Amino acid sequence: MPLSRLFSSTREIPETSAVPQHIAIVMDGNGRWARKRFLPRVAGHKRGVETVRTMVRLCIERGVENLTLFAFSSENWRRPQDEVSFLMNLFLQALQGEVARLHKNNIRLRIIGDLSRFDEVLVKTIREAEALTAANTALTLSVAANYGGRWDILNAINQMVAAHPEKRDAYTETDLAPFLCLADAPEPDLFIRTGGEQRISNFLVWQLAYTEFYFTDRLWPDFDEAAFDEAIRSYQQRERRFGRTSEQVQQLDSSDGNSAKHA
Ligand code: IPE
Ligand code: IPE
Ligand code: MG
């Protein structure tokens, strides 16, 4: 991956392309999907795993290199104990059931978040899945579990200070960036949230600085190929200015073919 694509969007103007290189998704609406069908909320979580499979396939087919999915937030522990336990079991089962297929399809899997609260078996399964798929190149699938954007930033700060104590009082964005989750991926081009809410819910607080946002009322289990392509089309209509004027962007477009607007 060319280094230029990893630059922080607030430090350099990143390269952009018609297909987002990194999509981040808040997979919301599972509970409501189930309740609408008079099913227990957890039935929606189970059904949501199928949408994950579809999205992974679509990202590979469309040439998206990074997919980051919000599966469990640092605040989701506040849910009823039964639902939390179900989600933990579902996560473990999905990992155990899917890893071979992910590996066969050349997909690199990693889990981002604070794993310290997970039980030993889950952590071991995560580590093994990450190790098995570490060298795969078709897609990097990052699953955010017990992830919080504020945790990510604080965690990075602590690591940065430990790594470079001599820079005290003079740290820069560039010093911090390597310690954030997803440091080896370009910042998300497109953020999708299903389920109708228009908020970040403590997802990638740092990394979304210049990401294009797309909100849809569709519930996660109903988010399908047509809905995904609609989100990409919406992205392709955006003009990514990164602080510049529209005139500057258009001038650049015509001179070097760098497509800030992809229509
Ligand atoms: C998202 O669906 C999945 C998780 C947060 C684990 P929800 O469970 O939040 O579904 P709604 O928002 O209640 O419909
Ligand atoms: C965000 O969804 C977290 C995940 C999708 C994992 P929530 O349903 O937990 O978000 P809020 O509570 O409505 O903001
Ligand atoms: Mg929700």
Coordinates of C-alpha atoms and ligand atoms in Angstrom, one line a residue:
M1 CA 0.0 0.0 0.0
P2 CA 1.5 3.4 -0.9
L3 CA 2.4 5.3 2.2
S4 CA 0.7 8.5 0.9
R5 CA -2.7 6.8 1.5
L6 CA -2.0 6.4 5.1
F7 CA -1.4 10.1 5.8
S8 CA -3.7 11.8 8.3
S9 CA -6.4 13.7 6.5
T10 CA -5.7 16.8 8.6
R11 CA -2.0 16.7 7.8
E12 CA -2.0 15.8 4.1
I13 CA -4.7 15.7 1.4
P14 CA -5.2 11.9 0.9
E15 CA -5.7 10.3 -2.4
T16 CA -9.3 9.4 -3.1
S17 CA -10.9 7.1 -5.6
A18 CA -14.4 6.3 -7.0
V19 CA -14.5 3.1 -4.9
P20 CA -14.0 3.9 -1.2
Q21 CA -10.9 2.2 0.0
H22 CA -12.2 1.9 3.5
I23 CA -15.8 1.7 4.7
A24 CA -16.7 1.8 8.4
I25 CA -20.2 0.7 9.4
V26 CA -22.3 1.0 12.5
M27 CA -24.5 -2.1 12.2
D28 CA -27.6 -0.9 14.0
G29 CA -31.2 -2.0 14.1
N30 CA -31.0 -5.7 14.9
G31 CA -33.2 -5.4 17.9
R32 CA -35.9 -3.4 16.1
W33 CA -35.8 -5.8 13.2
A34 CA -36.6 -8.7 15.6
R35 CA -39.3 -6.8 17.5
K36 CA -41.1 -6.0 14.3
R37 CA -41.4 -9.7 13.8
F38 CA -42.4 -10.4 17.4
L39 CA -39.1 -12.2 17.9
P40 CA -36.7 -11.7 20.8
R41 CA -34.1 -9.0 20.1
V42 CA -31.3 -11.5 19.9
A43 CA -32.9 -13.1 16.8
G44 CA -32.0 -9.9 15.1
H45 CA -28.4 -10.2 16.1
K46 CA -28.3 -13.7 14.7
R47 CA -29.8 -12.6 11.4
G48 CA -27.3 -9.7 11.4
V49 CA -24.4 -12.1 10.9
E50 CA -25.8 -12.9 7.5
T51 CA -25.6 -9.3 6.5
V52 CA -22.0 -9.3 7.6
R53 CA -21.3 -12.2 5.2
T54 CA -23.0 -10.3 2.4
M55 CA -21.0 -7.1 3.1
V56 CA -17.7 -8.9 3.1
R57 CA -18.5 -10.5 -0.3
L58 CA -19.6 -7.2 -1.7
C59 CA -16.5 -5.4 -0.5
I60 CA -14.3 -7.9 -2.3
E61 CA -16.4 -7.8 -5.4
R62 CA -16.4 -4.0 -5.5
G63 CA -12.7 -3.7 -4.7
V64 CA -13.0 -2.1 -1.2
E65 CA -9.8 -3.0 0.7
N66 CA -10.8 -2.2 4.3
L67 CA -14.1 -2.9 6.0
T68 CA -14.5 -1.9 9.7
L69 CA -17.6 -3.1 11.5
F70 CA -18.9 -1.9 14.8
A71 CA -20.1 -5.1 16.6
F72 CA -20.1 -4.2 20.3
S73 CA -19.4 -0.8 21.8
S74 CA -17.7 -0.1 25.1
E75 CA -21.2 1.1 26.2
N76 CA -23.1 -2.0 25.1
W77 CA -22.2 -3.7 28.5
R78 CA -25.0 -1.6 29.8
R79 CA -27.5 -3.9 28.1
P80 CA -29.4 -6.6 29.9
Q81 CA -27.0 -9.4 31.0
D82 CA -28.9 -12.0 28.9
E83 CA -28.4 -10.0 25.7
V84 CA -24.7 -9.3 26.5
S85 CA -24.1 -13.1 27.1
F86 CA -25.9 -13.9 23.9
L87 CA -23.8 -11.5 21.9
M88 CA -20.6 -12.9 23.4
N89 CA -21.6 -16.4 22.5
L90 CA -22.7 -15.3 19.0
F91 CA -19.3 -13.6 18.5
L92 CA -17.4 -16.7 19.6
Q93 CA -19.6 -19.0 17.4
A94 CA -19.3 -16.7 14.4
L95 CA -15.5 -16.6 14.8
Q96 CA -15.2 -20.3 15.0
G97 CA -17.6 -20.9 12.2
E98 CA -16.3 -18.3 9.7
V99 CA -12.5 -18.2 10.1
A100 CA -11.8 -21.0 7.7
R101 CA -13.9 -19.4 5.1
L102 CA -12.4 -16.0 5.6
H103 CA -8.9 -17.5 5.3
K104 CA -9.9 -19.4 2.1
N105 CA -11.1 -16.1 0.7
N106 CA -7.8 -14.4 1.5
I107 CA -9.3 -12.1 4.1
R108 CA -7.3 -10.7 7.0
L109 CA -9.4 -10.6 10.1
R110 CA -8.6 -8.5 13.2
I111 CA -10.5 -7.4 16.2
I112 CA -10.1 -3.9 17.5
G113 CA -11.1 -2.9 21.0
D114 CA -10.2 -3.6 24.6
L115 CA -10.1 -7.3 24.8
S116 CA -9.3 -7.3 28.5
R117 CA -13.0 -7.8 29.5
F118 CA -13.5 -10.8 27.3
D119 CA -13.2 -14.4 28.6
E120 CA -10.1 -16.4 27.9
V121 CA -11.6 -18.7 25.3
L122 CA -12.8 -15.8 23.2
V123 CA -9.5 -14.0 23.4
K124 CA -7.6 -17.2 22.4
T125 CA -10.0 -17.7 19.5
I126 CA -9.5 -14.1 18.4
R127 CA -5.7 -14.3 18.6
E128 CA -5.6 -17.6 16.6
A129 CA -7.9 -16.2 13.9
E130 CA -5.8 -13.1 13.6
A131 CA -2.6 -15.1 13.4
L132 CA -4.0 -17.5 10.8
T133 CA -5.2 -14.7 8.5
A134 CA -2.5 -12.1 9.1
A135 CA -0.9 -12.4 5.7
N136 CA -4.1 -12.3 3.7
T137 CA -4.5 -9.5 1.2
A138 CA -8.0 -9.5 -0.5
L139 CA -9.7 -7.5 2.3
T140 CA -8.9 -6.4 5.8
L141 CA -11.9 -7.0 7.9
S142 CA -11.7 -5.2 11.3
V143 CA -14.4 -6.0 13.8
A144 CA -14.7 -3.5 16.6
A145 CA -15.6 -5.3 19.8
N146 CA -15.6 -3.6 23.2
Y147 CA -14.4 -0.7 21.2
G148 CA -14.8 3.0 22.0
G149 CA -13.4 5.9 20.1
R150 CA -12.4 7.6 23.3
W151 CA -10.7 4.5 24.6
D152 CA -8.8 4.2 21.4
I153 CA -7.5 7.8 21.7
L154 CA -6.5 7.4 25.3
N155 CA -4.9 4.0 24.7
A156 CA -2.9 5.5 21.9
I157 CA -1.8 8.4 24.0
N158 CA -0.6 6.1 26.8
Q159 CA 1.4 4.0 24.3
M160 CA 2.8 7.1 22.6
V161 CA 4.0 8.6 25.9
A162 CA 5.6 5.2 26.9
A163 CA 7.3 4.9 23.5
H164 CA 8.6 8.5 23.3
P165 CA 9.0 9.9 26.9
E166 CA 11.6 12.3 25.6
K167 CA 9.1 14.2 23.5
R168 CA 7.0 15.3 26.5
D169 CA 5.3 18.7 25.8
A170 CA 6.0 18.4 22.1
Y171 CA 3.8 15.5 20.8
T172 CA 2.2 15.9 17.4
E173 CA -0.6 14.2 15.6
T174 CA 2.0 12.3 13.7
D175 CA 3.4 10.9 16.9
L176 CA 0.0 9.7 18.1
A177 CA -1.3 8.2 14.8
P178 CA 0.7 4.9 14.8
F179 CA -0.8 3.9 18.1
L180 CA -4.4 4.3 17.2
C181 CA -6.5 1.2 16.1
L182 CA -6.5 1.0 12.3
A183 CA -3.2 2.8 12.1
D184 CA -2.2 0.7 9.1
A185 CA -5.3 1.4 7.1
P186 CA -6.2 4.6 5.3
E187 CA -8.8 6.7 7.2
P188 CA -12.4 5.6 6.4
D189 CA -13.7 7.2 3.1
L190 CA -17.3 6.2 3.9
F191 CA -19.2 5.8 7.2
I192 CA -22.5 4.0 7.0
R193 CA -25.0 3.7 9.8
T194 CA -28.1 1.6 9.4
G195 CA -31.1 1.7 11.7
G196 CA -32.0 5.4 11.4
E197 CA -30.0 7.0 14.2
Q198 CA -27.7 9.8 13.1
R199 CA -24.8 9.6 15.5
I200 CA -21.4 8.1 15.9
S201 CA -22.0 6.3 19.3
N202 CA -18.3 6.5 20.2
F203 CA -17.2 4.6 17.1
L204 CA -14.0 5.8 15.3
V205 CA -13.9 9.3 16.9
W206 CA -10.4 10.2 15.6
Q207 CA -10.4 8.4 12.3
L208 CA -13.7 9.8 11.0
A209 CA -12.3 13.4 10.8
Y210 CA -12.9 13.7 7.0
T211 CA -15.0 10.7 6.3
E212 CA -18.2 11.0 4.3
F213 CA -21.3 10.0 6.3
Y214 CA -24.3 8.0 5.0
F215 CA -27.3 7.3 7.2
T216 CA -30.1 5.0 6.3
D217 CA -33.3 4.0 8.0
R218 CA -32.9 0.4 6.8
L219 CA -32.3 -2.0 9.7
W220 CA -29.0 -3.9 9.6
P221 CA -30.6 -7.4 8.8
D222 CA -32.3 -5.8 5.8
F223 CA -29.2 -4.0 4.5
D224 CA -28.6 -5.8 1.2
E225 CA -26.6 -5.5 -2.0
A226 CA -28.9 -2.8 -3.5
A227 CA -28.7 -0.8 -0.2
F228 CA -24.9 -1.1 -0.2
D229 CA -24.6 0.1 -3.8
E230 CA -26.9 3.0 -3.0
A231 CA -24.5 4.1 -0.2
I232 CA -21.5 3.8 -2.7
R233 CA -23.5 5.9 -5.2
S234 CA -24.2 8.5 -2.6
Y235 CA -20.4 8.6 -1.8
Q236 CA -19.6 9.0 -5.4
Q237 CA -21.7 12.2 -5.6
R238 CA -19.7 13.9 -2.8
E239 CA -17.0 16.4 -3.3
R240 CA -14.2 15.7 -0.9
R241 CA -12.6 19.1 -0.3
F242 CA -10.5 18.5 2.8
G243 CA -10.6 22.2 3.7
R244 CA -10.1 23.5 0.2
T245 CA -12.6 25.4 -2.0
S246 CA -14.7 23.7 -4.6
E247 CA -12.8 25.6 -7.3
Q248 CA -9.5 24.3 -6.1
V249 CA -10.7 20.8 -6.1
Q250 CA -12.1 21.1 -9.6
Q251 CA -9.0 22.7 -11.0
L252 CA -6.9 19.8 -9.6
D253 CA -9.4 17.3 -11.0
S254 CA -8.9 18.6 -14.5
S255 CA -5.1 18.9 -14.2
D256 CA -4.1 15.6 -12.7
G257 CA -7.2 13.4 -12.7
N258 CA -7.3 13.2 -8.9
S259 CA -11.1 12.6 -8.6
A260 CA -12.2 14.3 -5.4
K261 CA -15.7 14.1 -6.8
H262 CA -16.4 10.8 -8.3
A263 CA -19.6 11.3 -10.3
Ligands
IPE1 C1 -27.0 -3.3 16.8 O1 -28.3 -3.5 16.9 C2 -26.2 -4.4 17.4 C3 -25.5 -4.1 18.6 C4 -25.4 -2.9 19.2 C5 -24.8 -5.2 19.3 P1 -29.1 -3.1 18.2 O2 -29.2 -4.2 19.1 O3 -28.6 -1.8 18.7 O4 -30.6 -2.9 17.5 P2 -31.6 -1.7 17.9 O5 -30.9 -0.4 17.8 O6 -32.0 -2.0 19.4 O7 -32.7 -1.9 17.0
IPE2 C1 -23.8 1.3 18.3 O1 -25.2 0.9 18.3 C2 -22.9 0.2 18.6 C3 -23.0 -1.0 17.6 C4 -23.7 -1.0 16.5 C5 -22.2 -2.1 18.0 P1 -26.1 1.2 19.6 O2 -27.4 0.7 19.3 O3 -25.4 0.6 20.8 O4 -26.0 2.8 19.7 P2 -26.9 3.8 20.5 O5 -26.9 3.3 22.0 O6 -28.3 3.7 20.0 O7 -26.3 5.1 20.3
MG3 MG -29.1 0.2 18.4

